[in-house]
Tab-separated table of C-alpha atoms and ligand atoms in Angstrom:
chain	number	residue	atom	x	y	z
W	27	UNK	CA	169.977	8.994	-37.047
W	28	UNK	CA	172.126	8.138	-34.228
W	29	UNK	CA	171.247	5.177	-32.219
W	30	UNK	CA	169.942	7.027	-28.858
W	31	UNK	CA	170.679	3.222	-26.660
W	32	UNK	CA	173.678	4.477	-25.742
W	33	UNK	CA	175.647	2.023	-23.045
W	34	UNK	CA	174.547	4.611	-20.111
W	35	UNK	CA	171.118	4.233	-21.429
W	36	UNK	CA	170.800	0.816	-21.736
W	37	UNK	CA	172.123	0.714	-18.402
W	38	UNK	CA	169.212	2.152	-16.738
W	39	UNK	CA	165.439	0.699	-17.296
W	40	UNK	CA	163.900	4.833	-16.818
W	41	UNK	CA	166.408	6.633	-19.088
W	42	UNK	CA	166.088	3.757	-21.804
W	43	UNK	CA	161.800	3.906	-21.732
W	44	UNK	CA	162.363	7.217	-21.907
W	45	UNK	CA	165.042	6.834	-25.162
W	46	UNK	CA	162.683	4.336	-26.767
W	47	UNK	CA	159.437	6.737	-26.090
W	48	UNK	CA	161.104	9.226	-27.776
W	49	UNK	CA	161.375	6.930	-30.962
W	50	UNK	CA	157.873	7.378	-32.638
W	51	UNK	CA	157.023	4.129	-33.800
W	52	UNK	CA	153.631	3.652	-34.801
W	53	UNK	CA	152.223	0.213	-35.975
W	54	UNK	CA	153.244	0.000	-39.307
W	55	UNK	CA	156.462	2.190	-38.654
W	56	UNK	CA	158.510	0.637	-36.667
W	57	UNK	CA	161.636	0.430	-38.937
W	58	UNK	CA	163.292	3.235	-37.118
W	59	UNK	CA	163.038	1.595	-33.794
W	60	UNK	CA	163.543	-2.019	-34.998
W	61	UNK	CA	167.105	-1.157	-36.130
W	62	UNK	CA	168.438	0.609	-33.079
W	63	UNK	CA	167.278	-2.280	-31.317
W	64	UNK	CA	168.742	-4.354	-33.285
W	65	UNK	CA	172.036	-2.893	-33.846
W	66	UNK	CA	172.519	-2.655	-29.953
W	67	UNK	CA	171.526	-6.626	-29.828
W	68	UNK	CA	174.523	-7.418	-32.272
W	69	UNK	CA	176.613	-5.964	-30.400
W	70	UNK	CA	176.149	-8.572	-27.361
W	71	UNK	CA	178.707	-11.021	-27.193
W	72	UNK	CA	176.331	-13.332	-24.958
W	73	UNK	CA	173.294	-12.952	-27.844
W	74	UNK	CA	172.552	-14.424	-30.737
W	75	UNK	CA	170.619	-11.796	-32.866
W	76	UNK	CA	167.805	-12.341	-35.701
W	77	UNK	CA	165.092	-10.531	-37.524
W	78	UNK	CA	161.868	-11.134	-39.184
W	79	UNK	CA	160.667	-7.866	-40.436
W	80	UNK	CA	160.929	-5.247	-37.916
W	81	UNK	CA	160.742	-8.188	-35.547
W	82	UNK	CA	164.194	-8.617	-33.431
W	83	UNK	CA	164.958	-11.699	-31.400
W	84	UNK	CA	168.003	-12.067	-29.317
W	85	UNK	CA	168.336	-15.031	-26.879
W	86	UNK	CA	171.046	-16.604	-24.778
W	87	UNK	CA	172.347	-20.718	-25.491
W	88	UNK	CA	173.855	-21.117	-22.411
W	89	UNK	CA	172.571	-25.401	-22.213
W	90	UNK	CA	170.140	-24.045	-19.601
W	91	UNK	CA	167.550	-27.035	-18.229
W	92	UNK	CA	164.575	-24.386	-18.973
W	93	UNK	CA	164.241	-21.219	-21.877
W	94	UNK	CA	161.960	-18.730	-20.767
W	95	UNK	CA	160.801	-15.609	-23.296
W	96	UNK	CA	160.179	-11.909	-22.647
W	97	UNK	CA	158.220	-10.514	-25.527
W	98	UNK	CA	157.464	-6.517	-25.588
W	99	UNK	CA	155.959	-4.972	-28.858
W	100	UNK	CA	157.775	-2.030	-30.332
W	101	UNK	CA	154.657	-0.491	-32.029
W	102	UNK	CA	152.065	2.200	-30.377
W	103	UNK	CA	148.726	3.603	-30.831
W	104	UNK	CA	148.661	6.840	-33.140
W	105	UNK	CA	149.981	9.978	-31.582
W	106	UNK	CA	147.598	11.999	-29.363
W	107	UNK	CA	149.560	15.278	-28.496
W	108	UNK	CA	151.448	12.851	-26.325
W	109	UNK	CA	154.606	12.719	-28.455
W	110	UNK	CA	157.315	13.095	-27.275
W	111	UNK	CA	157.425	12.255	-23.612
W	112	UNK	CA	157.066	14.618	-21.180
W	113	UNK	CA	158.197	14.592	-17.402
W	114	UNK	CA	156.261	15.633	-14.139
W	115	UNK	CA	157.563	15.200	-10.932
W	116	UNK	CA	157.912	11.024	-10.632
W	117	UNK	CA	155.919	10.434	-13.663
W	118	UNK	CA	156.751	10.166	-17.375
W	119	UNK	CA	154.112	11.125	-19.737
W	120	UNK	CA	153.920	9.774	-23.384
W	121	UNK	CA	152.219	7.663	-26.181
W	122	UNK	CA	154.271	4.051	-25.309
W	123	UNK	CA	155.013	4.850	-21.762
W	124	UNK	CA	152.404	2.829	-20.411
W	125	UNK	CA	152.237	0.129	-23.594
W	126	UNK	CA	154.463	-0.989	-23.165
W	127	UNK	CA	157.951	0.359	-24.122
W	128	UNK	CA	158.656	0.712	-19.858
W	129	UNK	CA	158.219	-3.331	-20.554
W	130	UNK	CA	160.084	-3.129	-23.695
W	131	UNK	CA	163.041	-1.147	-21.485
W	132	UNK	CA	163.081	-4.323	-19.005
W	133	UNK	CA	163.735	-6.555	-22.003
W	134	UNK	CA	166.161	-4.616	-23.695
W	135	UNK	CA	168.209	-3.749	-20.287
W	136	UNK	CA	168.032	-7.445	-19.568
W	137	UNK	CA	169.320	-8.682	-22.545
W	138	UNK	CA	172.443	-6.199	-22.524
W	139	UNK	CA	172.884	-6.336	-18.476
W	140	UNK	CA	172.675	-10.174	-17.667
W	141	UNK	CA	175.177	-12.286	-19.866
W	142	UNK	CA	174.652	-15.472	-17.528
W	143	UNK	CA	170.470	-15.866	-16.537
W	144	UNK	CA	169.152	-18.892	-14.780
W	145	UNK	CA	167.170	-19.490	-17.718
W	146	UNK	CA	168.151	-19.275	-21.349
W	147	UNK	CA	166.310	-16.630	-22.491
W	148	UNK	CA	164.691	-15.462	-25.555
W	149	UNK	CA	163.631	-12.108	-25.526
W	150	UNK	CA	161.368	-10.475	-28.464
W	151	UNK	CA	161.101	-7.072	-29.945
W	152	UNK	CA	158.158	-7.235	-32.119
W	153	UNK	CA	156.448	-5.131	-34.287
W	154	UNK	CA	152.327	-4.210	-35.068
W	155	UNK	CA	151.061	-5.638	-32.124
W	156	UNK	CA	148.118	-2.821	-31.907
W	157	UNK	CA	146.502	-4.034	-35.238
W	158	UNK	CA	144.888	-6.326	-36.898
W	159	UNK	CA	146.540	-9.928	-36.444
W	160	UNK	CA	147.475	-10.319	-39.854
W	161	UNK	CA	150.385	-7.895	-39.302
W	162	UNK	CA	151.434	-9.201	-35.699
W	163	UNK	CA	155.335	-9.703	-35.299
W	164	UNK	CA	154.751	-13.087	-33.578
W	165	UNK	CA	152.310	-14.021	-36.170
W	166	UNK	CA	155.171	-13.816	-38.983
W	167	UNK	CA	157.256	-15.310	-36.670
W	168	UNK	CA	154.910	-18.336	-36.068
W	169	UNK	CA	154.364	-18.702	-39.690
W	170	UNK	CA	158.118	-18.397	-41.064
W	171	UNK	CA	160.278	-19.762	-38.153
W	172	UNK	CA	158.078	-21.464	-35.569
W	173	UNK	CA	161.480	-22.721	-33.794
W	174	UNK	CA	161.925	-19.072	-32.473
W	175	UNK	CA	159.374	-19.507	-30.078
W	176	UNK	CA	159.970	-22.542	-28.334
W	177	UNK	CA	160.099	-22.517	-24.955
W	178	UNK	CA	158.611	-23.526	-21.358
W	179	UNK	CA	157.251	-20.445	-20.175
W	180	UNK	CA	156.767	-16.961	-21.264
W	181	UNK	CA	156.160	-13.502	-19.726
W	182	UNK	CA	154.229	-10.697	-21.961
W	183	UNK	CA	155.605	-6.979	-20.250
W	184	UNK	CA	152.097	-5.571	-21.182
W	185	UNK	CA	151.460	-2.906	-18.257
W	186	UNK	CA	149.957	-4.746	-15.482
W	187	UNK	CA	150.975	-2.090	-12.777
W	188	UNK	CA	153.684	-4.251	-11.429
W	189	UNK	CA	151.497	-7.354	-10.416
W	190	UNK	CA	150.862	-11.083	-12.465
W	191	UNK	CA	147.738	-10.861	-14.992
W	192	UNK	CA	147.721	-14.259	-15.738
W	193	UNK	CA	145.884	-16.208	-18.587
W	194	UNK	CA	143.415	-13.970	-20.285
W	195	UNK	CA	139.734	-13.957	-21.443
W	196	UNK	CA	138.585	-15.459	-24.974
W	197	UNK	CA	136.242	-12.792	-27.204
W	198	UNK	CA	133.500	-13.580	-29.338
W	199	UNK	CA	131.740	-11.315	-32.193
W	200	UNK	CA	128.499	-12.136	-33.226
W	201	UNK	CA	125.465	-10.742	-35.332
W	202	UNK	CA	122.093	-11.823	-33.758
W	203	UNK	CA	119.579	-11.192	-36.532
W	204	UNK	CA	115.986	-10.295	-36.064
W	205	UNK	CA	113.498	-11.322	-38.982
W	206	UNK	CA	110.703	-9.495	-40.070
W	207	UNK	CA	108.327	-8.768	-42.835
W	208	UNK	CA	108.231	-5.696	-45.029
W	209	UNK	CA	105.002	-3.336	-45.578
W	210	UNK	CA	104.259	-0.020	-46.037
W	211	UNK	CA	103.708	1.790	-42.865
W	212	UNK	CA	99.915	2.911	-43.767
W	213	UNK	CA	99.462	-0.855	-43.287
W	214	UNK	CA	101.839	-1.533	-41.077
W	215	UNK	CA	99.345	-4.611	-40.016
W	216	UNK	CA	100.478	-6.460	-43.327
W	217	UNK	CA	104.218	-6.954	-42.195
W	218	UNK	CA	106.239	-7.575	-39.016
W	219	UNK	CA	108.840	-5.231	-37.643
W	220	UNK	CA	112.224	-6.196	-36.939
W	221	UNK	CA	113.342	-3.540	-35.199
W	222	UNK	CA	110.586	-3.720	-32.712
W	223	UNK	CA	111.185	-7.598	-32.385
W	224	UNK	CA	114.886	-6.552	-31.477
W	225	UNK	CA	113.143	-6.102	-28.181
W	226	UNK	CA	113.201	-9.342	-26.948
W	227	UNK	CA	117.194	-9.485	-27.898
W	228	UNK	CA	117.895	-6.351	-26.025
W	229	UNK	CA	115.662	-7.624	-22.733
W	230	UNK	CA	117.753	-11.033	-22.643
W	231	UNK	CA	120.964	-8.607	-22.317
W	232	UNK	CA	119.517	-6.526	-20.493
W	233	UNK	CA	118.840	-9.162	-17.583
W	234	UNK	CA	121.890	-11.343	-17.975
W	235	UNK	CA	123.850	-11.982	-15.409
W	236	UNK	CA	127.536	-12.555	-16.476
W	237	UNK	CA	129.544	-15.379	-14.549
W	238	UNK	CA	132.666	-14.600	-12.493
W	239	UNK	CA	134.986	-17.843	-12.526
W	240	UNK	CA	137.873	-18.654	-10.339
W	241	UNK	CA	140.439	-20.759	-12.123
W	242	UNK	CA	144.063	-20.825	-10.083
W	243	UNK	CA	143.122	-18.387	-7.889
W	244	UNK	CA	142.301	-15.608	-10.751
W	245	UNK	CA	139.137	-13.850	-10.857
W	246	UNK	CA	137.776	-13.800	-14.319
W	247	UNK	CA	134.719	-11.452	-14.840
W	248	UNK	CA	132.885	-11.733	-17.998
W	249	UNK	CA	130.569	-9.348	-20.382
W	250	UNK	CA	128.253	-10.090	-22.488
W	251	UNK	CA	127.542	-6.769	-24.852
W	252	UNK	CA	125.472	-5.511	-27.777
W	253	UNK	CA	127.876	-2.745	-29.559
W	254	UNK	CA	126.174	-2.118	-32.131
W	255	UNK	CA	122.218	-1.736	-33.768
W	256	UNK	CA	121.287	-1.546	-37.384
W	257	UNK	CA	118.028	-1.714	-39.053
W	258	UNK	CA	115.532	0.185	-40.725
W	259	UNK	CA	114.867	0.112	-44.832
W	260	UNK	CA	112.982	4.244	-45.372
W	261	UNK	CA	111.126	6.204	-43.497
W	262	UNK	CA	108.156	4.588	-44.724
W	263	UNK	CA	108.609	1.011	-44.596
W	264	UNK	CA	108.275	-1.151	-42.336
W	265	UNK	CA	111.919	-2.850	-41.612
W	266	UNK	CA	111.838	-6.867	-42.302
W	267	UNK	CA	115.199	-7.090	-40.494
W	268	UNK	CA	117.532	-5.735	-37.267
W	269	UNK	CA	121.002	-6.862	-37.004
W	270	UNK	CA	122.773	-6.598	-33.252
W	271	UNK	CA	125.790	-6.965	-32.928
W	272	UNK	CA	127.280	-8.939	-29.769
W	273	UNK	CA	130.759	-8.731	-28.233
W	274	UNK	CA	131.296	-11.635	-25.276
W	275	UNK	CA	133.922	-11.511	-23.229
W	276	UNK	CA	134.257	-14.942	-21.732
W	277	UNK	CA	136.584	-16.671	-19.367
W	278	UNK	CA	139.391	-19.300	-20.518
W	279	UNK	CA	137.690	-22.600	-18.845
W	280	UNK	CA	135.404	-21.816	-21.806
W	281	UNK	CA	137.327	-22.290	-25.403
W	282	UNK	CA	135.551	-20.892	-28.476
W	283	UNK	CA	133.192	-23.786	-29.225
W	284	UNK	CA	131.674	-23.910	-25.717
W	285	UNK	CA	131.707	-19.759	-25.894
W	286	UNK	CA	129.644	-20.201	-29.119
W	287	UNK	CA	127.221	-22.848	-27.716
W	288	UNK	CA	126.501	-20.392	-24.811
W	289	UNK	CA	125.901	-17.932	-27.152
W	290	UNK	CA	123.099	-19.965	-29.111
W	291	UNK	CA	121.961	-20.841	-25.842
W	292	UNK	CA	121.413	-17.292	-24.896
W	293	UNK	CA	119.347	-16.215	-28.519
W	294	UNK	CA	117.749	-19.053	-29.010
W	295	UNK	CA	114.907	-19.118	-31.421
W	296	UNK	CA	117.343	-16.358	-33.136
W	297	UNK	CA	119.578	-16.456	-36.088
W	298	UNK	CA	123.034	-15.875	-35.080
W	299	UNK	CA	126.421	-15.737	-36.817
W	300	UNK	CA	129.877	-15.718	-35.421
W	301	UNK	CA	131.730	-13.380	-37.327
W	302	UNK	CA	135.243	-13.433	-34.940
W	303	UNK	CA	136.685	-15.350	-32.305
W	304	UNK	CA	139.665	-15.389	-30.639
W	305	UNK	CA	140.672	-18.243	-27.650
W	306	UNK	CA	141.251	-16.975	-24.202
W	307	UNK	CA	144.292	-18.304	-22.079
W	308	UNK	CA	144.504	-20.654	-19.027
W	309	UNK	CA	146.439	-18.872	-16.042
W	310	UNK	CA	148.657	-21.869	-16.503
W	311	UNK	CA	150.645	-20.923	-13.064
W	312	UNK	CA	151.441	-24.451	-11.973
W	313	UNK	CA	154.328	-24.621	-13.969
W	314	UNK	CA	157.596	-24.692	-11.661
W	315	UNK	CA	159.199	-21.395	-13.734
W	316	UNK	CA	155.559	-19.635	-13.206
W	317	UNK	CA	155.571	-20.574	-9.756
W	318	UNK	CA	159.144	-18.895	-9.518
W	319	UNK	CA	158.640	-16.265	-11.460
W	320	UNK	CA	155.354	-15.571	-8.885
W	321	UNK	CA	157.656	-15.669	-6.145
W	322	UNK	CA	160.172	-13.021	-7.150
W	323	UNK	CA	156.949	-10.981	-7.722
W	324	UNK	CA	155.919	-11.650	-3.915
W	325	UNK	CA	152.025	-10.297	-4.658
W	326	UNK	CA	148.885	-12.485	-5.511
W	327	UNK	CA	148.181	-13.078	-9.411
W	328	UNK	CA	144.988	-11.950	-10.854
W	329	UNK	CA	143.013	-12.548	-14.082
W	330	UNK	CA	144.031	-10.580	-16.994
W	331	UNK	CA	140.362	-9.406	-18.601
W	332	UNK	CA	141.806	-8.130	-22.027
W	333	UNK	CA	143.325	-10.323	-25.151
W	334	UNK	CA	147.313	-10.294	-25.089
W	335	UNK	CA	149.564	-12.419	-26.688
W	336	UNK	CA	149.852	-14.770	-24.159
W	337	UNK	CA	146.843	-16.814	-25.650
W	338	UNK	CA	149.235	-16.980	-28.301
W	339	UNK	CA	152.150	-18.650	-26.391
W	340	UNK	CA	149.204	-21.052	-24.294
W	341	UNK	CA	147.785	-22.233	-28.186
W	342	UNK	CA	151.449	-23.090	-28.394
W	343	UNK	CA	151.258	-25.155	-25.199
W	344	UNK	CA	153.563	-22.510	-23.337
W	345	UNK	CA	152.058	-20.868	-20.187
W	346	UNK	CA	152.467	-17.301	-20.669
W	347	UNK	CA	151.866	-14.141	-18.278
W	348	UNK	CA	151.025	-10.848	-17.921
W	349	UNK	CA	153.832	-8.321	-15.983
W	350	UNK	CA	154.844	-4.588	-16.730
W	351	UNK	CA	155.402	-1.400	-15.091
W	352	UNK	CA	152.617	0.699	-16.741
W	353	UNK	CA	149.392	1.270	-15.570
W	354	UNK	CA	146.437	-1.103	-18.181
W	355	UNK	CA	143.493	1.258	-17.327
W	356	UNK	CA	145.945	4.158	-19.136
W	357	UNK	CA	146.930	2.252	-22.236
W	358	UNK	CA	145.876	4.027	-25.521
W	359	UNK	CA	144.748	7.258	-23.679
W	360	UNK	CA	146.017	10.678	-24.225
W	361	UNK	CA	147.710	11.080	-20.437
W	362	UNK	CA	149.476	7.650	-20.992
W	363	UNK	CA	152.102	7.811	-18.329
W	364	UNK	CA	154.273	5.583	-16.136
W	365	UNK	CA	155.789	5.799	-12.768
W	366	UNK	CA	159.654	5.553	-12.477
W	367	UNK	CA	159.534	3.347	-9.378
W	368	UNK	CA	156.871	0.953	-10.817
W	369	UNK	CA	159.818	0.883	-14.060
W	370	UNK	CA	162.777	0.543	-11.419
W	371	UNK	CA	160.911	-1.869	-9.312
W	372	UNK	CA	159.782	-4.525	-11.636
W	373	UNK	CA	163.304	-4.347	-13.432
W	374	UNK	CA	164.776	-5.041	-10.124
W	375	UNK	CA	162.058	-8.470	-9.744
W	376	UNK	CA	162.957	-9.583	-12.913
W	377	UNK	CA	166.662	-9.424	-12.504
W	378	UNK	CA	165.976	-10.987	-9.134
W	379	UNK	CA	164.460	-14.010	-11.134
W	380	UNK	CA	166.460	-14.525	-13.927
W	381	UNK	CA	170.114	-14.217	-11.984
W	382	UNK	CA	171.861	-16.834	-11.625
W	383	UNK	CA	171.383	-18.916	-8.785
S	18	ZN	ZN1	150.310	-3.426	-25.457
C-alpha cells in the first residue's frame, strides 16, 4: 500500500483525519495504520522515532525546562456501515472521525509541522485502546519501557467537542447477592425467595440520590446502577439466590477503597463482591503547563464523566486532560462524525500553545 500521509496531507489537520479515517484499523488491526505512521515519523529530522507493537512514539529533545505528551489511539470500534468516511456539507462522517483520529490528525500534524515547541514533546500513536486493558498500547508501554512516558503534563485528544474534560470518574463493578432458601413451590412456606428479597436491593437504588462534587471547578455527576439481574433455579423451585449486578460511577475525590466502602455502606446487611475497579483521575489543573494549556483554550474546563487514559498518566503522578475536536456523545455510534472547524480550530489552539514563545 502506499502511505496516503503524503506532505500536503500532513500539512492540513481535515485532509489528514480524513487520510487516517480512511485506514480501517480496528482494535487488534492496527498494523496497517501503525506503519504509515510510523514511516512518516522517521522521516522527521526534529523526531526521534520508536515502537512497541503497533505503538509509535516520536518526541522532540530539544533541553526544554518542561515535556508535555499528546497521546491519540489509532484503533476504532468495529465497522458500522460507516467505513469509509463520507462527506456532507461541513461535516465528515465515519467510524474514527469522532474517536478520535480528528485528535490523532492534531498529533500527527504537530509532530511533522512544529520542529521547535515550547515544550519537548512526546507524542503517542497507540494501539487497542477500545478493549480490554490487557491489550492497551500504553499498558505495554508502561510495562516494557516505563521511561517513554515521563513527563509533567499530558493531554488525551479524546473528542471533547473542543473544550477541557479534565480528570475523570473512577468505576466500580460489583455483584450484590441476595440469599435465600430453596423449596418446592407447592410449599413455597418451607424456603425463602431470593428473587423476591432482591426487592429491598432494587428500592435502595431506586431512592438513591447520587452526589454531584465540585473539585477545581469541574462538575462531577455520579451513578450508581444495577445492569444486570439473575436468579431463578426451575420453574418450580423456589430460587435460594439473586445476583445484581452494580456499576458505580464515582467521582475522583473518592479512590477505589473509599468507592468500595460506600458501596458496603449502601447494601449493608448484603453480601457484596467487587469484581472490577478502575481509579478515577483528579482534574489536576493547578499545574503551571495545565494552567497554560487552559489559557490557549480560552473556555471553562469541565469534568470528564467517562474512563480515559488520563487516570493512567495521574496513577503516574502526571496531570493529564481531556481535548479533541469530535463530538463524546457520538463516539462508537453509527453517524460518528466531526466538524471541520471544530478539527481546524483546536489544531490552531494547540499550535498556539506549543509555539515557541
Ligand atoms: Zn477514544
Amino acid at each position: 500500500m502506499e502511505n496516503p500521509l503524503t506532505p500536503e496531507v500532513l500539512a492540513d489537520p481535515v485532509a489528514l483525519t480524513r487520510a487516517l479515517v480512511d485506514i480501517e484499523s480496528v482494535s487488534l488491526d492496527e498494523k496497517a495504520i501503525a506503519d504509515c505512521v510510523e514511516e512518516v515519523l522517521r522521516r522527521v529530522p526534529h523526531l526521534s522515532t520508536f515502537r512497541h507493537g503497533n505503538t509509535v512514539m516520536a518526541r522532540t529533545d530539544l533541553g526544554r525546562s518542561s515535556r508535555v505528551v499528546l497521546a491519540g489511539h489509532l484503533d476504532t470500534v468495529p465497522h458500522n456501515d460507516n467505513f469509509p468516511s463520507t462527506m456532507r456539507g461541513d461535516l465528515m462522517y465515519g467510524c474514527g472521525t469522532s474517536d478520535m483520529k480528528s485528535g490523532v490528525a492534531f498529533a500527527l500534524h504537530l509532530a511533522v509541522t512544529l520542529p521547535d515547541p515550547r515544550y519537548d514533546v512526546t507524542y503517542f500513536f497507540y494501539e487497542a485502546e477500545e478493549i480490554e486493558s490487557r491489550y492497551n498500547g500504553l499498558t505495554l508501554v508502561a510495562e516494557a519501557h516505563p521511561e517513554w512516558l515521563r513527563a509533567d503534563f499530558a493531554v488525551l485528544l479524546e473528542p471533547t467537542y473542543g473544550i477541557v474534560e479534565a480528570g475523570c470518574q473512577g468505576t466500580m463493578r460489583a455483584i450484590v447477592t441476595v440469599p435465600g432458601e430453596r423449596a418446592h413451590v407447592a410449599r413455597s412456606w418451607r424456603g425463602v425467595n431470593a428473587i423476591h428479597g432482591a426487592g429491598e436491593v432494587l428500592r435502595r437504588l431506586g431512592e438513591y440520590r447520587a452526589r454531584r462534587v465540585t473539585i477545581d471547578g469541574c462538575d462531577y455527576r455520579e451513578g450508581l446502577n444495577a445492569v444486570r439481574i439473575d436468579g431463578g433455579v426451575a420453574g418450580n423451585v423456589v430460587p435460594d439466590r439473586c445476583e445484581i449486578e452494580i456499576n458505580y460511577r464515582y467521582a475522583p475525590d473518592r479512590d477505589p477503597a473509599a468507592a468500595e466502602a460506600h458501596l458496603r455502606e449502601v447494601f449493608a446487611g448484603y453480601d457484596l463482591a467487587i469484581t472490577d475497579a478502575a481509579a478515577g483521575a483528579a482534574p489536576g489543573l493547578d499545574a503551571p503547563v495545565a494552567q497554560e494549556f487552559l489559557a490557549a483554550v480560552g473556555a471553562a474546563p469541565i469534568g470528564k464523566l467517562g474512563w480515559t487514559d488520563v487516570a493512567r498518566f495521574a496513577a503516574m503522578g502526571i496531570p493529564a486532560l481531556n481535548f479533541g475536536p469530535g463530538d463524546p456523545n457520538l463516539a462508537h455510534h453509527r453517524d460518528e462524525h466531526v466538524e471541520l472547524t471544530k478539527i481546524r480550530d483546536g489544531a490552531a489552539t494547540l499550535h498556539r500553545w506549543l509555539a515557541p514563545a
